[in-house]
Tab-separated table of C-alpha atoms and ligand atoms in Angstrom:
chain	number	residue	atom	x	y	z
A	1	UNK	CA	0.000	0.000	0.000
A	2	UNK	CA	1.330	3.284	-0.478
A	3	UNK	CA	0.175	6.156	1.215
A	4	UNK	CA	0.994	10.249	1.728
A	5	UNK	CA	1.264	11.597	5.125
A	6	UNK	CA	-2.966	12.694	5.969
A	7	UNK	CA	-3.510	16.180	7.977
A	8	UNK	CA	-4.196	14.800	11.442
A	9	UNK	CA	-7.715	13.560	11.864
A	10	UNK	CA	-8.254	13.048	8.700
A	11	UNK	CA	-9.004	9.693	7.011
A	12	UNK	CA	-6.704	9.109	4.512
A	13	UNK	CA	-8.985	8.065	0.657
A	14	UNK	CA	-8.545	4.779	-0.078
A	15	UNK	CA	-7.935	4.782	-3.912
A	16	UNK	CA	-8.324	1.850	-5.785
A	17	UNK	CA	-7.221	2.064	-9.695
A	18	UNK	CA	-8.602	-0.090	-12.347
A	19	UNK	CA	-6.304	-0.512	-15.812
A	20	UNK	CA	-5.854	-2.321	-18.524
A	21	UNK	CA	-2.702	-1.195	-19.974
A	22	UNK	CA	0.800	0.494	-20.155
A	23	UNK	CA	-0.296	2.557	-16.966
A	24	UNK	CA	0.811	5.875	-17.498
A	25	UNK	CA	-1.836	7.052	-15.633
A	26	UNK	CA	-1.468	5.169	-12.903
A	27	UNK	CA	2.380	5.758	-12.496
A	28	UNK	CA	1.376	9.676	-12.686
A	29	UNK	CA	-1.166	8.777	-9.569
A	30	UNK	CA	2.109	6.734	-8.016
A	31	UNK	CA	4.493	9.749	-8.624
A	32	UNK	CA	1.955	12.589	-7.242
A	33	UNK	CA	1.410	10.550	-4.095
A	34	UNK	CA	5.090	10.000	-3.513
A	35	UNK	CA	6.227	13.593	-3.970
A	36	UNK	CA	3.173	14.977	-1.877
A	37	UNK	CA	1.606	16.685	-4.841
A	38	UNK	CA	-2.015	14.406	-4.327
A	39	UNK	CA	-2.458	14.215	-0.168
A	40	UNK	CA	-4.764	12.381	2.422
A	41	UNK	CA	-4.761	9.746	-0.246
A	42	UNK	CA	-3.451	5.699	0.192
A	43	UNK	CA	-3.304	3.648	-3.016
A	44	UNK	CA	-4.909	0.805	-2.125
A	45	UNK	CA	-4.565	-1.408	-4.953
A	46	UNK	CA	-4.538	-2.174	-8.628
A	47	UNK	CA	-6.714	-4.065	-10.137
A	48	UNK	CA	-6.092	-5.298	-14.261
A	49	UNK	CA	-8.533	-7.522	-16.818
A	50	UNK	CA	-4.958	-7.962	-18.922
A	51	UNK	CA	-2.217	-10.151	-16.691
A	52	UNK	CA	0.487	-8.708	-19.525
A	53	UNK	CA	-0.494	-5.114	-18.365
A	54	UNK	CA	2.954	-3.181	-17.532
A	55	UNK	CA	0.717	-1.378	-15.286
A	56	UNK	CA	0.885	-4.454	-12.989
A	57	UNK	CA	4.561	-4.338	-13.132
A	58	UNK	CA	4.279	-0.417	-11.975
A	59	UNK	CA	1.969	-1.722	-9.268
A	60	UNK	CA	4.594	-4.334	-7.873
A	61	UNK	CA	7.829	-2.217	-8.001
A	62	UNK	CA	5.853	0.548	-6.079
A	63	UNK	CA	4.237	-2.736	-3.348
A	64	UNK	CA	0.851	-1.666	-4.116
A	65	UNK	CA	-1.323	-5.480	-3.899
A	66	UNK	CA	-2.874	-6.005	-7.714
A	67	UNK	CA	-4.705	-9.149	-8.816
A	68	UNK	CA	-5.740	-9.493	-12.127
A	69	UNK	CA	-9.470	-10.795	-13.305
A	70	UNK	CA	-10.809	-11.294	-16.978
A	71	UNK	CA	-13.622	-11.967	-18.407
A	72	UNK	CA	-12.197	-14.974	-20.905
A	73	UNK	CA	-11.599	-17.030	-17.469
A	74	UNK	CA	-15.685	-16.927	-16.975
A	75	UNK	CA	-18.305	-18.818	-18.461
A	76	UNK	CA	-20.660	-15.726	-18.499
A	77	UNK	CA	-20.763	-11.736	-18.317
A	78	UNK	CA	-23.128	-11.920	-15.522
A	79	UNK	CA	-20.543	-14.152	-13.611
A	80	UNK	CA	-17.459	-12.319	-14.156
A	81	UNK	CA	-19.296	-8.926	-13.296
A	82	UNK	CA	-19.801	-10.458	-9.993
A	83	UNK	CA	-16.819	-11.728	-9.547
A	84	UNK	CA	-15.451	-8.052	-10.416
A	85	UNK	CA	-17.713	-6.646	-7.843
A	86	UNK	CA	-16.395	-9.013	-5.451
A	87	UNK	CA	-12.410	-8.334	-5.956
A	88	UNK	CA	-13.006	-4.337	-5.974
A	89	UNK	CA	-14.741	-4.639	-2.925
A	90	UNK	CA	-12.142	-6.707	-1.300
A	91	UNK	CA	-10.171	-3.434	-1.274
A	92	UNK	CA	-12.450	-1.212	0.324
A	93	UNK	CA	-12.267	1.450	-1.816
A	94	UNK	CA	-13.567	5.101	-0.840
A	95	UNK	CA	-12.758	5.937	-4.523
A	96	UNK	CA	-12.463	3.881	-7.742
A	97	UNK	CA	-10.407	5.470	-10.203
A	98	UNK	CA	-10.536	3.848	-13.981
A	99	UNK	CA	-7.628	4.481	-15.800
A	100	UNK	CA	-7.607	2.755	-19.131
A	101	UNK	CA	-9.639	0.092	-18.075
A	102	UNK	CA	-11.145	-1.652	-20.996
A	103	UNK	CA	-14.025	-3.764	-19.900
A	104	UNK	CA	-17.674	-2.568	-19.784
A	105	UNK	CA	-18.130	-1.712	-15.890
A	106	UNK	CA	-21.526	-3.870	-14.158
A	107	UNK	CA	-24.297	-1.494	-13.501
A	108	UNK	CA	-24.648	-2.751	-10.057
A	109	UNK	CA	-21.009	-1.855	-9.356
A	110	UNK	CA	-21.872	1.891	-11.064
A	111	UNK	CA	-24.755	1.922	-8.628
A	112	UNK	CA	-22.708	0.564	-5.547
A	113	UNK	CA	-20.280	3.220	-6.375
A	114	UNK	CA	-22.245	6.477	-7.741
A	115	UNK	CA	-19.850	10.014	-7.059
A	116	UNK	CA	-16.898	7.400	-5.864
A	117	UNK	CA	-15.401	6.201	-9.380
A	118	UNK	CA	-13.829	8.232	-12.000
A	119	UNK	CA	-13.111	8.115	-15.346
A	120	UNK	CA	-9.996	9.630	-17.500
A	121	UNK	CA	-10.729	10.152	-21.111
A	122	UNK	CA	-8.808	11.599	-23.765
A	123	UNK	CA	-11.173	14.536	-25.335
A	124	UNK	CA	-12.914	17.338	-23.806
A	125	UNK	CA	-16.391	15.738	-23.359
A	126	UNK	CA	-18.597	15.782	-24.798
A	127	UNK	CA	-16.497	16.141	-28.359
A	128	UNK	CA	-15.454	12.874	-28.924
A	129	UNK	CA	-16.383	10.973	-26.239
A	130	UNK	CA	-19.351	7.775	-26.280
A	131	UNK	CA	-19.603	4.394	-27.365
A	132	UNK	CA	-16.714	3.308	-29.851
A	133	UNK	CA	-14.622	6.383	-28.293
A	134	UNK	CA	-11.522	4.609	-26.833
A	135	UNK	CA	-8.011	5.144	-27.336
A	136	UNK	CA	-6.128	5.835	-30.430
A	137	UNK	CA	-9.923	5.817	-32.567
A	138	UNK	CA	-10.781	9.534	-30.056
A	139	UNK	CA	-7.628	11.243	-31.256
A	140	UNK	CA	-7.594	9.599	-35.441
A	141	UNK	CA	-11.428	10.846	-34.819
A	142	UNK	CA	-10.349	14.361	-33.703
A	143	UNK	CA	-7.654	14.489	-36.362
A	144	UNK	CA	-10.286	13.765	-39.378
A	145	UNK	CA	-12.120	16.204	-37.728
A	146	UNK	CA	-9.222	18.978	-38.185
A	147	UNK	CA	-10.462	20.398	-34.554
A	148	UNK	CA	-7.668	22.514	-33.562
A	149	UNK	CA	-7.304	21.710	-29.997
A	150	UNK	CA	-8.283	19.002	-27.947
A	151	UNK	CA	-7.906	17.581	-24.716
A	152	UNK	CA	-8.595	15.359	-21.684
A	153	UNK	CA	-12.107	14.854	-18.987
A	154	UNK	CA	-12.391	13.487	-15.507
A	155	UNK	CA	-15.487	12.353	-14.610
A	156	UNK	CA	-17.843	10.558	-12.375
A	157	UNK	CA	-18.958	7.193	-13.811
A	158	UNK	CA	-22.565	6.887	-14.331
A	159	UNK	CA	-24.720	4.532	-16.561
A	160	UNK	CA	-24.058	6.097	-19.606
A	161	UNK	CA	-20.690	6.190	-21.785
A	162	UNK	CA	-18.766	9.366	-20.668
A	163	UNK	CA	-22.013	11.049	-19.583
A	164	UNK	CA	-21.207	11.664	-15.942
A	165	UNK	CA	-21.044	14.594	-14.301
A	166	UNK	CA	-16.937	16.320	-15.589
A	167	UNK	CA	-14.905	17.033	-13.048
A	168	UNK	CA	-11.990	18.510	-14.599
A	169	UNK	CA	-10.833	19.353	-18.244
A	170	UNK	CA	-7.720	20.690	-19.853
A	171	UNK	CA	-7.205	22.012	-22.972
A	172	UNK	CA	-4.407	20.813	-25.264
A	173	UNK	CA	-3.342	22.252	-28.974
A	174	UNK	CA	-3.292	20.164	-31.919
A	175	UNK	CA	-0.305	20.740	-34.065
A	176	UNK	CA	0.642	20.886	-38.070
A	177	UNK	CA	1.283	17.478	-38.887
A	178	UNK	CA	0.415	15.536	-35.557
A	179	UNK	CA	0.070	11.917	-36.260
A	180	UNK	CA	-2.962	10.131	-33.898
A	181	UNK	CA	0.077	8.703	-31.845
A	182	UNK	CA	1.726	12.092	-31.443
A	183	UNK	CA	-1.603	13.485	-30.417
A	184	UNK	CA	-2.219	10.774	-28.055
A	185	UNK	CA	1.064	11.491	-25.933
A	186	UNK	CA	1.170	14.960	-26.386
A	187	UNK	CA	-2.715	14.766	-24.825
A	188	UNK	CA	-1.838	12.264	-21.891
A	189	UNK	CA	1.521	14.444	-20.801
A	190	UNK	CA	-0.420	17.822	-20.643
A	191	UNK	CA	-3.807	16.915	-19.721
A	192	UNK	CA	-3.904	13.478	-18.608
A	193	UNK	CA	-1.256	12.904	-16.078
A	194	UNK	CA	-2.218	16.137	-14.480
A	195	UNK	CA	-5.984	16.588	-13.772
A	196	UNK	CA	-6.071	12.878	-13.030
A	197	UNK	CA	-4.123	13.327	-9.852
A	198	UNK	CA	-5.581	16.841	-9.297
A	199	UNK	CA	-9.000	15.502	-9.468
A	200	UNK	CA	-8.382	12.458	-6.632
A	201	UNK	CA	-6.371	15.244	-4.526
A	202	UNK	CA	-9.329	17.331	-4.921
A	203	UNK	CA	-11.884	14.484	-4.075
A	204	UNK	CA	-9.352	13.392	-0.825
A	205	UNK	CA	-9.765	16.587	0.537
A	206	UNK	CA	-13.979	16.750	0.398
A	207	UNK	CA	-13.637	19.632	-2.656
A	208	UNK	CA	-15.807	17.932	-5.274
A	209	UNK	CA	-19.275	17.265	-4.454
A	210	UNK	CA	-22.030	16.857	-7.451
A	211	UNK	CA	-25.020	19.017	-7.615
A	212	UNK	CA	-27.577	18.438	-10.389
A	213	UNK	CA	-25.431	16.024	-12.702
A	214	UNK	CA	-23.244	18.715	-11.833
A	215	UNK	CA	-19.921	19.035	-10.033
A	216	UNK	CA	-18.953	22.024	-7.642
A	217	UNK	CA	-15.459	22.487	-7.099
A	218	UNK	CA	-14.051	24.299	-4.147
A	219	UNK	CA	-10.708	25.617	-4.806
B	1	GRF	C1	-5.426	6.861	-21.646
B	1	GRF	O1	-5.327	7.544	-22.848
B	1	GRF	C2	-6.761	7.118	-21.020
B	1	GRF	O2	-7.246	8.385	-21.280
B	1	GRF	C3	-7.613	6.093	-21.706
B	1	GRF	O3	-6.783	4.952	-21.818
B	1	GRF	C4	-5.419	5.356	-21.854
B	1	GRF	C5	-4.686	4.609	-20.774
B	1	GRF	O4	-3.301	4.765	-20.842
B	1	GRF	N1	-8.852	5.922	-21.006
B	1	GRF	P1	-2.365	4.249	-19.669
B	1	GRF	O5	-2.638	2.756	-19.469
B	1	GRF	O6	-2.692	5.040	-18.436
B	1	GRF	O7	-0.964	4.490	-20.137
């Protein structure tokens, strides 16, 4: 588990993050917690659907405990989203943080966890964003498009594919040439990596609360 210092009295969050790949995001969660940058926060755990994810390697040279659970080792969706349910709640998450985490999440688990799981995505909702929206296809999409600048969301998790209420956005210019893998770095190096630890640092310290589908950010 690794964990930042808490103000006294306070409960540290108990973060769990979900992933399914390289785990850039995650490592930008691991470095903002070690250098003090995201506080009142303990990373929990990691949790993968991919065993070949380097994001579990990131998880074991840092100690945080990750398991790994897929859908191909189930006989059906309905058992495997139980299953899911089961190992996220094993952690005892205050906050479920999906980054790059592939696999359709149950509804009962969005219920279970309404306003405590968050999503990162690579556009400014809600260009971009919806069923089919995932990785490289958002930023070729954005490219055909010949939008000029793009960008990244964090958002609450609802029923709906990047329809909950945005938490934080940030801006980022496409340039002259970009190919959809120079936009995609260029997008998760100045949007990405930051507002995903500024949004759980926000959330650890009781600044976020949702009003109307809406979120209200104390600064
Ligand atoms: C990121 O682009 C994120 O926005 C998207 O999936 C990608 C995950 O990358 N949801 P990584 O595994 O964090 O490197």
């Amino acid at each position: 588990m690794l964990n930042n210092t808490c103000a006294a009295g306070t409960k540290p969050l108990r973060v769990l993050v979900m992933v399914s790949g390289g785990g850039t995001n995650l490592q930008a969660i691991i470095d903002r917690v070690k250098d003090g940058t995201i506080t009142n926060t303990e990373i929990v755990g990691v949790i993968s659907n991919n065993k070949n994810a380097y994001a579990l390697t990131r998880a074991e040279e840092n100690e945080i405990p990750s398991l790994c659970i897929s859908p191909k080792d189930f006989e059906t969706r309905g058992i495997f989203n139980g299953k899911l349910l089961e190992a996220v709640e094993s952690f005892e998450p205050d906050l479920v943080v999906l980054a790059g985490f592939l696999v359709v999440i149950p509804p009962e688990m969005i219920r279970k966890y309404e306003n405590r799981m968050i999503n990162i995505h690579p556009s400014l909702i809600p260009s971009f964003c919806g069923k089919g929206y995932y990785g490289l296809k958002v930023h070729e999409a954005a490219l055909e498009r010949g939008v000029k600048v793009v960008g990244a969301t964090v958002h609450f998790v609802d029923e709906g594919t990047d329809t909950g209420p945005i938490i934080l956005q940030k801006a980022v210019e496409v340039q002259q040439g970009d190919t959809p893998e120079v936009l995609q770095r260029r997008v998760m190096e100045q949007a990405e990596w930051k507002i995903l630890p500024r949004a759980i640092d926000l959330i650890a310290n009781g600044k976020v609360r949702v009003e109307d589908h809406r979120t209200v950010i104390e600064q």
